Short mmCIF file of C-alpha atoms in Angstrom, two decimals:
data_model
loop_
_atom_site.label_atom_id
_atom_site.label_comp_id
_atom_site.label_asym_id
_atom_site.label_seq_id
_atom_site.Cartn_x
_atom_site.Cartn_y
_atom_site.Cartn_z
CA MET D 1 -46.01 -9.28 69.63
CA ILE D 2 -47.44 -12.27 68.39
CA GLU D 3 -44.79 -15.66 69.29
CA THR D 4 -44.03 -17.11 65.66
CA VAL D 5 -42.69 -20.45 64.94
CA ILE D 6 -41.88 -20.82 61.56
CA ILE D 7 -41.22 -24.65 60.06
CA GLY D 8 -39.56 -25.60 57.05
CA SER D 9 -36.15 -24.76 55.68
CA GLY D 10 -36.23 -24.43 52.44
CA ASN D 11 -36.49 -20.52 50.26
CA VAL D 12 -39.61 -18.98 52.12
CA ALA D 13 -38.93 -20.82 55.94
CA GLN D 14 -35.62 -18.38 55.36
CA THR D 15 -37.07 -15.16 53.65
CA LEU D 16 -39.74 -15.11 56.01
CA ALA D 17 -37.60 -15.88 59.39
CA THR D 18 -35.28 -13.23 58.00
CA SER D 19 -37.33 -10.95 57.30
CA LEU D 20 -40.10 -11.34 60.54
CA THR D 21 -36.41 -10.65 62.05
CA ARG D 22 -35.40 -7.46 60.99
CA ALA D 23 -39.69 -6.12 61.31
CA GLY D 24 -38.22 -6.09 65.12
CA ALA D 25 -40.41 -9.98 65.20
CA LYS D 26 -38.11 -12.81 65.75
CA PRO D 27 -39.45 -15.79 65.52
CA LEU D 28 -39.46 -17.70 68.63
CA GLN D 29 -38.06 -20.51 66.79
CA ILE D 30 -37.59 -22.68 63.02
CA PHE D 31 -38.35 -26.48 63.49
CA ALA D 32 -37.61 -28.63 60.18
CA ARG D 33 -36.85 -31.81 59.34
CA ASN D 34 -33.88 -31.15 58.37
CA ARG D 35 -32.11 -29.75 61.74
CA GLU D 36 -29.02 -28.42 59.97
CA ALA D 37 -30.70 -26.13 57.64
CA ALA D 38 -32.78 -25.12 60.89
CA ALA D 39 -30.13 -24.48 63.16
CA LYS D 40 -28.85 -22.58 60.04
CA ILE D 41 -31.64 -20.28 59.72
CA ALA D 42 -31.97 -19.90 63.32
CA GLN D 43 -28.72 -19.04 63.36
CA GLU D 44 -28.67 -15.85 60.90
CA CYS D 45 -31.84 -14.91 62.82
CA GLY D 46 -30.23 -15.50 66.23
CA CYS D 47 -33.40 -17.78 67.80
CA GLU D 48 -34.13 -21.09 68.98
CA PHE D 49 -34.35 -24.42 66.05
CA GLY D 50 -35.94 -27.77 66.53
CA SER D 51 -36.64 -30.74 64.36
CA GLU D 52 -38.38 -33.84 67.33
CA PRO D 53 -41.73 -33.13 67.38
CA GLU D 54 -41.71 -32.59 71.60
CA GLU D 55 -39.20 -30.06 70.93
CA LEU D 56 -41.85 -28.19 68.92
CA ALA D 57 -42.01 -24.27 70.98
CA LYS D 58 -45.64 -22.80 71.94
CA ALA D 59 -46.80 -20.21 70.01
CA GLU D 60 -49.13 -18.31 68.95
CA LEU D 61 -48.87 -18.89 64.96
CA TYR D 62 -47.41 -21.91 63.36
CA ILE D 63 -45.95 -21.01 60.52
CA ILE D 64 -45.62 -24.50 57.66
CA ALA D 65 -43.21 -23.22 55.21
CA VAL D 66 -42.96 -26.30 53.42
CA SER D 67 -43.19 -28.19 50.07
CA ASP D 68 -46.84 -27.84 48.61
CA LYS D 69 -47.74 -32.00 48.72
CA ALA D 70 -45.97 -32.52 52.38
CA ILE D 71 -48.62 -29.49 54.30
CA GLY D 72 -51.14 -31.98 54.80
CA ALA D 73 -49.03 -34.23 56.54
CA VAL D 74 -46.66 -31.71 58.30
CA SER D 75 -50.47 -30.22 59.43
CA LYS D 76 -51.18 -33.41 60.66
CA SER D 77 -47.98 -34.61 62.48
CA LEU D 78 -47.59 -31.80 65.07
CA ASP D 79 -49.62 -30.77 67.91
CA PHE D 80 -50.49 -27.18 67.85
CA GLY D 81 -52.72 -26.93 70.86
CA SER D 82 -55.62 -23.51 70.30
CA ALA D 83 -52.50 -21.77 67.80
CA VAL D 84 -52.67 -20.20 64.70
CA VAL D 85 -51.56 -22.66 62.21
CA ALA D 86 -51.19 -20.71 58.42
CA HIS D 87 -49.94 -22.15 55.42
CA THR D 88 -47.98 -20.34 52.86
CA ALA D 89 -48.95 -21.68 49.40
CA GLY D 90 -50.25 -19.99 46.31
CA SER D 91 -52.58 -23.64 44.74
CA VAL D 92 -53.78 -25.03 48.22
CA GLY D 93 -56.64 -24.88 50.25
CA ILE D 94 -56.66 -23.28 54.08
CA ASP D 95 -58.76 -26.89 53.99
CA LYS D 96 -55.86 -28.92 53.54
CA LEU D 97 -54.58 -27.78 56.81
CA ASP D 98 -56.11 -31.56 59.43
CA ASP D 99 -59.02 -30.98 60.51
CA ALA D 100 -57.87 -31.38 63.95
CA ILE D 101 -56.84 -27.75 63.98
CA ARG D 102 -59.11 -25.21 65.03
CA ASN D 103 -57.86 -21.96 64.02
CA LYS D 104 -55.88 -22.37 60.68
CA ALA D 105 -54.84 -19.67 58.04
CA VAL D 106 -52.82 -18.91 54.80
CA LEU D 107 -50.30 -16.09 54.28
CA TYR D 108 -48.83 -15.80 51.03
CA PRO D 109 -46.02 -13.95 49.53
CA LEU D 110 -46.51 -13.54 45.81
CA GLN D 111 -43.39 -13.85 44.63
CA THR D 112 -40.79 -16.02 43.80
CA LEU D 113 -37.34 -16.69 45.70
CA THR D 114 -33.30 -17.68 45.28
CA LYS D 115 -31.92 -19.80 47.00
CA GLY D 116 -29.33 -18.22 49.23
CA CYS D 117 -30.27 -14.08 47.59
CA LYS D 118 -32.00 -11.71 50.20
CA SER D 119 -35.24 -11.27 49.33
CA ASP D 120 -37.91 -9.18 51.44
CA PHE D 121 -41.12 -8.63 51.06
CA LYS D 122 -42.45 -5.10 51.85
CA GLU D 123 -43.20 -4.47 48.30
CA VAL D 124 -44.52 -8.32 47.65
CA PRO D 125 -48.23 -8.48 48.10
CA ILE D 126 -49.47 -11.12 50.87
CA LEU D 127 -51.55 -12.36 50.30
CA ILE D 128 -54.05 -13.56 54.13
CA GLU D 129 -57.10 -16.27 54.74
CA GLY D 130 -58.25 -16.79 57.96
CA SER D 131 -60.62 -20.11 58.74
CA ASN D 132 -62.33 -17.61 61.50
CA SER D 133 -62.08 -13.45 61.79
CA ALA D 134 -59.17 -14.21 64.91
CA ALA D 135 -57.31 -15.95 62.76
CA LEU D 136 -57.33 -14.04 60.41
CA GLU D 137 -56.98 -11.62 62.80
CA THR D 138 -53.22 -12.90 64.08
CA VAL D 139 -52.34 -13.65 60.16
CA LYS D 140 -52.74 -9.63 59.27
CA GLN D 141 -51.49 -8.66 62.29
CA VAL D 142 -47.95 -10.81 60.91
CA ALA D 143 -48.60 -10.55 57.18
CA GLU D 144 -47.89 -6.35 57.71
CA LEU D 145 -45.26 -6.15 59.39
CA LEU D 146 -43.46 -7.74 56.51
CA SER D 147 -45.57 -5.92 53.47
CA GLU D 148 -47.20 -2.65 52.63
CA LYS D 149 -48.93 -4.58 50.28
CA VAL D 150 -51.59 -7.68 52.49
CA LEU D 151 -54.65 -8.71 50.66
CA LEU D 152 -57.52 -10.59 51.42
CA VAL D 153 -58.07 -13.07 49.57
CA ASP D 154 -60.36 -16.67 49.77
CA SER D 155 -58.62 -19.76 48.24
CA LYS D 156 -60.88 -19.78 45.57
CA GLN D 157 -58.94 -16.14 44.44
CA ARG D 158 -55.49 -17.18 45.46
CA ALA D 159 -55.84 -20.20 43.60
CA LEU D 160 -56.15 -18.05 40.78
CA ILE D 161 -53.42 -15.49 40.92
CA HIS D 162 -51.13 -18.57 41.79
CA LEU D 163 -52.51 -19.28 37.54
CA ALA D 164 -51.86 -15.63 36.75
CA ALA D 165 -48.53 -15.84 38.35
CA VAL D 166 -47.16 -19.03 36.61
CA PHE D 167 -48.38 -17.27 33.32
CA VAL D 168 -46.12 -14.24 34.20
CA GLY D 169 -43.71 -15.59 36.07
CA ASN D 170 -42.43 -19.45 34.65
CA PHE D 171 -44.07 -19.31 31.41
CA SER D 172 -42.28 -15.39 30.31
CA ASN D 173 -39.37 -17.09 31.92
CA HIS D 174 -38.93 -19.90 29.27
CA MET D 175 -40.76 -17.40 26.56
CA TYR D 176 -36.33 -16.30 27.33
CA VAL D 177 -35.39 -19.81 27.33
CA ILE D 178 -36.77 -20.44 24.03
CA GLY D 179 -35.10 -16.78 22.82
CA GLU D 180 -32.17 -17.81 24.12
CA GLU D 181 -32.51 -21.77 22.00
CA LEU D 182 -32.65 -19.71 18.74
CA ALA D 183 -30.14 -16.69 19.21
CA ARG D 184 -27.24 -19.75 20.37
CA ASP D 185 -29.11 -21.54 16.19
CA ALA D 186 -27.87 -17.99 15.39
CA GLY D 187 -24.47 -18.28 16.79
CA MET D 188 -25.30 -15.81 19.40
CA GLU D 189 -25.58 -15.44 23.09
CA PHE D 190 -28.47 -14.70 25.51
CA GLU D 191 -27.17 -11.55 26.33
CA VAL D 192 -27.85 -10.25 22.68
CA LEU D 193 -31.78 -10.40 24.04
CA LYS D 194 -31.24 -8.58 27.57
CA PRO D 195 -32.26 -5.04 25.83
CA LEU D 196 -34.91 -6.10 24.85
CA ILE D 197 -36.27 -8.14 27.13
CA VAL D 198 -35.49 -5.43 29.80
CA GLU D 199 -36.87 -2.81 27.87
CA THR D 200 -40.28 -5.44 27.00
CA THR D 201 -40.83 -5.42 30.86
CA LYS D 202 -40.17 -1.56 31.63
CA LYS D 203 -42.48 -0.79 29.39
CA ALA D 204 -45.78 -3.10 30.89
CA MET D 205 -44.74 -2.14 34.10
CA ARG D 206 -45.32 1.63 33.18
CA ALA D 207 -48.49 0.41 30.93
CA GLN D 208 -52.03 0.89 32.73
CA SER D 209 -52.36 -2.14 30.67
CA PRO D 210 -49.77 -4.65 29.06
CA GLN D 211 -52.37 -5.10 26.51
CA ASP D 212 -51.30 -1.72 25.81
CA VAL D 213 -47.93 -1.96 24.66
CA GLN D 214 -48.15 -5.43 23.05
CA THR D 215 -45.69 -5.18 19.23
CA GLY D 216 -44.86 -7.36 16.52
CA PRO D 217 -46.77 -9.51 13.43
CA ALA D 218 -49.07 -10.76 15.97
CA VAL D 219 -50.75 -8.33 17.53
CA ARG D 220 -50.55 -6.08 13.42
CA ASN D 221 -51.77 -10.16 12.30
CA ASP D 222 -49.23 -9.45 9.53
CA PHE D 223 -49.46 -12.91 7.87
CA GLN D 224 -46.08 -12.11 5.67
CA THR D 225 -43.57 -12.83 8.96
CA LYS D 226 -46.39 -15.08 10.32
CA SER D 227 -45.34 -17.09 7.51
CA LEU D 228 -41.85 -17.11 7.93
CA HIS D 229 -41.69 -17.73 11.33
CA THR D 230 -43.72 -20.55 11.31
CA GLU D 231 -41.78 -22.13 8.39
CA MET D 232 -38.02 -21.52 10.30
CA LEU D 233 -39.52 -22.96 12.87
CA VAL D 234 -40.88 -26.32 10.33
CA GLU D 235 -38.14 -28.68 11.90
CA ARG D 236 -39.82 -27.76 15.86
CA PRO D 237 -42.77 -28.81 16.32
CA GLU D 238 -42.98 -28.40 20.00
CA LEU D 239 -42.31 -24.37 19.02
CA LYS D 240 -44.09 -24.31 16.13
CA SER D 241 -47.24 -25.66 18.01
CA ILE D 242 -46.43 -22.55 20.67
CA TYR D 243 -45.48 -19.62 18.01
CA THR D 244 -48.74 -20.38 16.55
CA ASN D 245 -50.48 -20.87 19.75
CA LEU D 246 -49.96 -17.57 21.13
CA SER D 247 -49.81 -15.69 18.48
CA ASN D 248 -53.85 -16.69 17.81
CA SER D 249 -54.08 -15.43 20.94
CA ILE D 250 -52.90 -12.62 20.80
CA TRP D 251 -54.49 -11.19 17.63
CA GLU D 252 -58.20 -12.56 19.67
CA ILE D 253 -57.56 -11.00 22.80
CA SER D 254 -56.61 -8.03 20.78
CA LYS D 255 -59.45 -8.27 18.70
CA LYS D 256 -61.83 -8.39 22.05
CA LYS D 257 -60.50 -5.21 23.25
CA SER D 258 -60.39 -3.30 19.89
CA GLN D 259 -63.94 -4.02 19.59
CA LYS D 260 -64.81 -2.51 23.35
CA MET J 1 -18.69 11.81 8.50
CA ILE J 2 -20.60 9.73 6.79
CA GLU J 3 -24.03 12.21 4.80
CA THR J 4 -27.01 9.94 5.88
CA VAL J 5 -30.78 10.90 4.53
CA ILE J 6 -33.13 8.96 6.79
CA ILE J 7 -36.10 7.60 4.72
CA GLY J 8 -39.50 6.93 6.76
CA SER J 9 -41.53 8.83 9.77
CA GLY J 10 -42.52 6.09 12.57
CA ASN J 11 -40.44 5.54 15.41
CA VAL J 12 -37.60 3.66 14.39
CA ALA J 13 -36.70 6.30 11.84
CA GLN J 14 -37.23 8.98 14.74
CA THR J 15 -34.94 7.07 17.19
CA LEU J 16 -32.36 7.03 14.20
CA ALA J 17 -32.69 10.32 13.64
CA THR J 18 -32.54 11.93 16.90
CA SER J 19 -29.82 9.04 18.10
CA LEU J 20 -27.56 9.93 15.20
CA THR J 21 -27.66 13.18 15.94
CA ARG J 22 -26.90 13.31 19.63
CA ALA J 23 -24.05 11.12 18.45
CA GLY J 24 -22.80 14.60 16.47
CA ALA J 25 -24.46 12.78 13.49
CA LYS J 26 -27.24 14.55 11.90
CA PRO J 27 -28.51 13.24 9.20
CA LEU J 28 -28.51 15.13 5.76
CA GLN J 29 -32.74 15.68 5.99
CA ILE J 30 -35.94 13.10 7.34
CA PHE J 31 -37.41 11.82 4.36
CA ALA J 32 -41.01 10.29 4.27
CA ARG J 33 -44.30 10.06 2.09
CA ASN J 34 -45.49 11.90 5.45
CA ARG J 35 -44.39 15.41 4.99
CA GLU J 36 -45.94 17.12 8.38
CA ALA J 37 -44.37 13.85 10.97
CA ALA J 38 -41.25 14.62 8.60
CA ALA J 39 -41.13 18.15 9.07
CA LYS J 40 -41.53 17.30 12.54
CA ILE J 41 -38.56 15.00 13.15
CA ALA J 42 -36.44 17.44 10.83
CA GLN J 43 -37.57 19.91 13.40
CA GLU J 44 -35.70 18.20 16.48
CA CYS J 45 -32.57 16.78 14.70
CA GLY J 46 -32.51 20.72 12.62
CA CYS J 47 -32.33 19.23 9.77
CA GLU J 48 -33.87 19.61 5.98
CA PHE J 49 -37.59 17.54 5.56
CA GLY J 50 -39.07 16.44 1.83
CA SER J 51 -41.55 14.42 0.78
CA GLU J 52 -41.61 14.29 -3.39
CA PRO J 53 -39.04 11.76 -5.20
CA GLU J 54 -37.35 15.03 -6.61
CA GLU J 55 -36.60 16.67 -3.37
CA LEU J 56 -34.52 13.33 -1.95
CA ALA J 57 -31.45 14.82 -0.82
CA LYS J 58 -27.80 13.29 -2.41
CA ALA J 59 -25.86 12.00 0.15
CA GLU J 60 -24.20 8.15 1.10
CA LEU J 61 -25.82 6.58 2.98
CA TYR J 62 -29.80 6.14 2.94
CA ILE J 63 -31.06 4.24 5.39
CA ILE J 64 -35.20 2.86 4.84
CA ALA J 65 -37.01 2.68 8.29
CA VAL J 66 -40.53 1.81 6.99
CA SER J 67 -43.08 -0.72 7.98
CA ASP J 68 -41.21 -4.07 6.21
CA LYS J 69 -44.31 -4.97 3.69
CA ALA J 70 -43.39 -1.31 1.96
CA ILE J 71 -39.23 -1.14 2.15
CA GLY J 72 -39.45 -3.44 -1.89
CA ALA J 73 -41.51 -0.72 -2.97
CA VAL J 74 -39.89 2.57 -0.98
CA SER J 75 -36.65 0.92 -2.01
CA LYS J 76 -37.79 0.66 -6.03
CA SER J 77 -39.21 4.38 -6.11
CA LEU J 78 -35.95 6.38 -5.49
CA ASP J 79 -33.32 7.69 -7.28
CA PHE J 80 -30.25 6.81 -4.61
CA GLY J 81 -27.59 6.77 -7.75
CA SER J 82 -24.59 4.69 -6.46
CA ALA J 83 -24.71 5.52 -2.70
CA VAL J 84 -25.75 2.84 0.06
CA VAL J 85 -29.29 2.01 0.98
CA ALA J 86 -29.92 0.12 3.72
CA HIS J 87 -33.23 -1.07 5.89
CA THR J 88 -33.77 -1.61 9.26
CA ALA J 89 -36.15 -4.67 9.26
CA GLY J 90 -35.67 -7.98 11.65
CA SER J 91 -37.07 -10.43 9.29
CA VAL J 92 -36.53 -8.55 6.10
CA GLY J 93 -33.70 -10.41 3.21
CA ILE J 94 -31.20 -7.82 2.02
CA ASP J 95 -32.10 -8.79 -1.01
CA LYS J 96 -35.36 -7.31 -0.69
CA LEU J 97 -34.26 -3.78 -1.11
CA ASP J 98 -34.63 -3.21 -5.15
CA ASP J 99 -32.38 -4.90 -7.75
CA ALA J 100 -31.28 -1.79 -9.32
CA ILE J 101 -29.11 -1.03 -6.30
CA ARG J 102 -25.61 -1.80 -6.10
CA ASN J 103 -24.92 -1.19 -2.18
CA LYS J 104 -27.57 -2.95 0.16
CA ALA J 105 -26.90 -2.63 3.59
CA VAL J 106 -28.72 -3.73 6.76
CA LEU J 107 -29.38 -2.20 10.45
CA TYR J 108 -31.72 -3.51 12.48
CA PRO J 109 -31.67 -2.28 16.49
CA LEU J 110 -32.74 -5.13 18.33
CA GLN J 111 -35.70 -3.59 20.55
CA THR J 112 -38.96 -2.69 21.07
CA LEU J 113 -39.92 1.62 20.60
CA THR J 114 -42.48 3.40 21.97
CA LYS J 115 -43.71 6.42 19.86
CA GLY J 116 -43.26 9.68 22.01
CA CYS J 117 -40.59 7.88 24.01
CA LYS J 118 -37.09 9.38 23.73
CA SER J 119 -34.98 6.58 23.34
CA ASP J 120 -31.50 6.05 22.66
CA PHE J 121 -29.78 2.64 20.98
CA LYS J 122 -26.20 2.58 23.10
CA GLU J 123 -27.16 -0.28 25.01
CA VAL J 124 -29.16 -2.04 22.08
CA PRO J 125 -27.60 -4.52 20.09
CA ILE J 126 -27.34 -3.27 16.26
CA LEU J 127 -27.40 -6.28 13.98
CA ILE J 128 -25.16 -5.17 10.45
CA GLU J 129 -25.56 -6.78 6.87
CA GLY J 130 -23.94 -5.58 3.49
CA SER J 131 -23.78 -6.77 -0.23
CA ASN J 132 -20.22 -6.22 -0.16
CA SER J 133 -17.78 -5.08 1.75
CA ALA J 134 -17.98 -1.08 0.71
CA ALA J 135 -21.57 -0.69 1.70
CA LEU J 136 -20.70 -3.30 5.23
CA GLU J 137 -17.92 -0.82 6.52
CA THR J 138 -20.40 2.40 5.47
CA VAL J 139 -23.12 0.76 8.03
CA LYS J 140 -20.87 -0.80 10.27
CA GLN J 141 -19.01 3.31 10.82
CA VAL J 142 -22.56 4.83 11.35
CA ALA J 143 -23.36 1.70 13.12
CA GLU J 144 -21.18 2.12 15.71
CA LEU J 145 -21.69 6.01 16.23
CA LEU J 146 -25.13 4.66 17.53
CA SER J 147 -24.78 1.66 19.59
CA GLU J 148 -21.45 0.23 20.98
CA LYS J 149 -22.65 -3.49 20.57
CA VAL J 150 -22.50 -3.73 16.26
CA LEU J 151 -23.01 -7.35 15.07
CA LEU J 152 -21.98 -8.93 11.70
CA VAL J 153 -24.98 -11.03 10.81
CA ASP J 154 -26.50 -12.64 7.43
CA SER J 155 -29.70 -11.92 7.35
CA LYS J 156 -29.99 -16.01 8.09
CA GLN J 157 -28.92 -15.09 11.99
CA ARG J 158 -30.69 -11.49 11.52
CA ALA J 159 -34.24 -13.85 10.91
CA LEU J 160 -33.54 -15.97 13.82
CA ILE J 161 -32.62 -13.00 16.55
CA HIS J 162 -35.61 -12.16 14.71
CA LEU J 163 -38.19 -15.43 15.75
CA ALA J 164 -36.40 -14.63 19.19
CA ALA J 165 -36.93 -11.51 19.89
CA VAL J 166 -40.41 -11.96 18.85
CA PHE J 167 -40.67 -14.83 21.97
CA VAL J 168 -38.69 -12.70 24.27
CA GLY J 169 -40.23 -9.44 23.97
CA ASN J 170 -43.82 -10.23 21.98
CA PHE J 171 -45.22 -13.43 23.83
CA SER J 172 -42.97 -12.60 27.06
CA ASN J 173 -45.91 -9.13 27.45
CA HIS J 174 -48.05 -11.84 26.31
CA MET J 175 -47.93 -13.96 29.52
CA TYR J 176 -48.50 -10.42 31.29
CA VAL J 177 -52.06 -10.31 29.08
CA ILE J 178 -53.06 -13.02 30.48
CA GLY J 179 -52.18 -12.60 33.80
CA GLU J 180 -54.13 -9.80 34.33
CA GLU J 181 -56.85 -11.94 32.66
CA LEU J 182 -56.52 -14.33 35.23
CA ALA J 183 -56.35 -11.57 38.65
CA ARG J 184 -59.05 -9.79 37.16
CA ASP J 185 -61.13 -12.98 37.09
CA ALA J 186 -59.79 -12.96 41.55
CA GLY J 187 -61.01 -9.34 41.24
CA MET J 188 -57.75 -7.87 40.98
CA GLU J 189 -56.01 -5.91 39.53
CA PHE J 190 -52.26 -6.24 37.10
CA GLU J 191 -51.09 -4.38 39.95
CA VAL J 192 -50.45 -6.76 42.02
CA LEU J 193 -48.45 -8.91 39.58
CA LYS J 194 -45.78 -6.45 38.81
CA PRO J 195 -43.25 -6.56 42.12
CA LEU J 196 -43.22 -10.75 40.51
CA ILE J 197 -43.14 -9.71 36.94
CA VAL J 198 -40.29 -7.70 37.74
CA GLU J 199 -38.36 -9.86 39.95
CA THR J 200 -38.81 -12.80 37.45
CA THR J 201 -36.72 -10.52 34.78
CA LYS J 202 -33.90 -9.42 37.57
CA LYS J 203 -33.26 -12.76 38.37
CA ALA J 204 -33.01 -14.34 34.27
CA MET J 205 -30.50 -10.75 33.53
CA ARG J 206 -28.36 -11.78 36.39
CA ALA J 207 -28.58 -15.76 35.37
CA GLN J 208 -25.93 -17.37 33.71
CA SER J 209 -28.91 -19.10 31.90
CA PRO J 210 -32.82 -18.51 32.24
CA GLN J 211 -33.27 -22.09 32.24
CA ASP J 212 -31.14 -22.25 34.97
CA VAL J 213 -34.04 -20.38 37.16
CA GLN J 214 -36.55 -21.72 36.64
CA THR J 215 -39.35 -22.65 39.11
CA GLY J 216 -42.74 -24.04 39.17
CA PRO J 217 -45.52 -26.40 38.76
CA ALA J 218 -44.06 -27.18 35.05
CA VAL J 219 -40.17 -28.16 35.46
CA ARG J 220 -40.56 -29.55 38.80
CA ASN J 221 -43.67 -32.19 36.80
CA ASP J 222 -45.86 -31.32 39.43
CA PHE J 223 -49.27 -33.00 38.51
CA GLN J 224 -51.08 -32.38 41.07
CA THR J 225 -50.58 -28.07 40.97
CA LYS J 226 -50.94 -28.51 37.30
CA SER J 227 -54.42 -30.72 37.13
CA LEU J 228 -55.92 -28.26 39.74
CA HIS J 229 -54.83 -25.24 37.15
CA THR J 230 -55.94 -26.84 33.62
CA GLU J 231 -59.11 -27.58 35.56
CA MET J 232 -59.55 -24.27 36.41
CA LEU J 233 -59.33 -23.43 32.42
CA VAL J 234 -61.88 -25.81 31.66
CA GLU J 235 -63.99 -22.89 30.09
CA ARG J 236 -61.16 -20.74 28.91
CA PRO J 237 -59.77 -23.87 25.82
CA GLU J 238 -57.45 -21.21 24.32
CA LEU J 239 -55.69 -20.87 27.67
CA LYS J 240 -55.77 -23.88 28.70
CA SER J 241 -54.27 -25.62 25.67
CA ILE J 242 -51.62 -22.81 25.87
CA TYR J 243 -50.90 -23.64 29.31
CA THR J 244 -50.51 -27.31 28.67
CA ASN J 245 -48.37 -26.40 25.33
CA LEU J 246 -46.12 -24.42 27.18
CA SER J 247 -45.56 -26.60 30.58
CA ASN J 248 -44.95 -29.85 28.52
CA SER J 249 -42.19 -27.34 26.61
CA ILE J 250 -40.65 -26.52 30.32
CA TRP J 251 -40.87 -30.33 31.14
CA GLU J 252 -38.60 -31.39 28.18
CA ILE J 253 -36.47 -28.79 27.94
CA SER J 254 -35.87 -28.95 31.54
CA LYS J 255 -35.35 -32.97 31.33
CA LYS J 256 -33.14 -32.32 27.73
CA LYS J 257 -30.85 -30.15 30.35
CA SER J 258 -30.48 -32.22 33.14
CA GLN J 259 -29.53 -35.44 31.30
CA LYS J 260 -26.04 -33.28 29.14
#
């Protein structure tokens, strides 16, 4: 079994640590600047913790699960010897790990994690990369303990998938936020939209492609309804521009596909 | 029990007819220009069908479940006597029903319906309106047979909810379409994004407000990741403009809410 240290104390660090523990591969140590937070995760897993550089345990794999911006600095500040060092970020290249590290890797779980919510990675695609075959092999073994869907990708592919994740995750959630605002303008709560949201998602999950199940005024190019809608948004130019932008994009993409 | 005729043969007509039948309130007749389609739904429900104006059955309530554009013409072309006549459209005012109709109503199920898929309206909010109290009472009785969530709204409120539905339904589905395109650019299939989509939706459904669970570079105002993403979209100006537009909107709304 590969001896692993998790660095960080956020959602990703916590979920990785507890998922590894459940998979029978308890980390050696949780290491984080925030000593209390490290101790808390370590207690959940029944492992050691540390927060001072000289306390860092010797391991075969260090997983740096910190914010994107901190990856470079953290990877520079600690002595990893010749171990494999992996980060967990979608949009950060493998080469952002410090130059002094010989065995670099990435282990990116394609999921949105919630503080305090117990998640695990079984169904979650984990995208991995290694700067050499030994580093890749190490990170692959650990990823396969966590998930049934381990995919080998390079930094460029991972960046594209991370961008796709922003669209399907953050941006679709923002559509719910706007929907809530409009429902409140009508004197109703977000609640009223939930059955529609659930069904829309289910339909897309069942479809070969989400394009096949698109409905509404934009894909029908229904001018009358679209102009009614943009009139309703005349005092909210930012929403109006989103409406027009997305309606045009839906129509353009649907034209392209129907020409195929 | 209110004697009802369903006019139309599309998804809404079919779902209304079968849901009413299951609720023990079988329609008297399915009436549609397309005789075969009317016959098919009538067979599912075990009721009559018709397609010629003189075949229209006498009833207390006529539900016109046809495309938005056809509502006016259909409501003008038939003789409803003094019965209540309701349409089922989100963005069409009650006054688009022909002037000669005295008892006008609306019965709008807030859901996306799929051809051939059996849905019912139990959990679906039904938004109703009536041009007078008798019309409202009739449509209310029928709506309450179909759903546990019947809401009385005027045409203006209904139009806002329909617009909200375009955002949370059509537009979030379009985010999946764009996500699929980007995943394919990375050599992967839509499949890889599904666990993230399911979890994003679940989180929003559990949240008090979807704004509370927003994550990602836009809500953090993470310039570095945002500029990386817009660089990646430099050859796709339409996606770049959607990205910038939505990122700005996420940030503006999150600023507004944090100031409260």
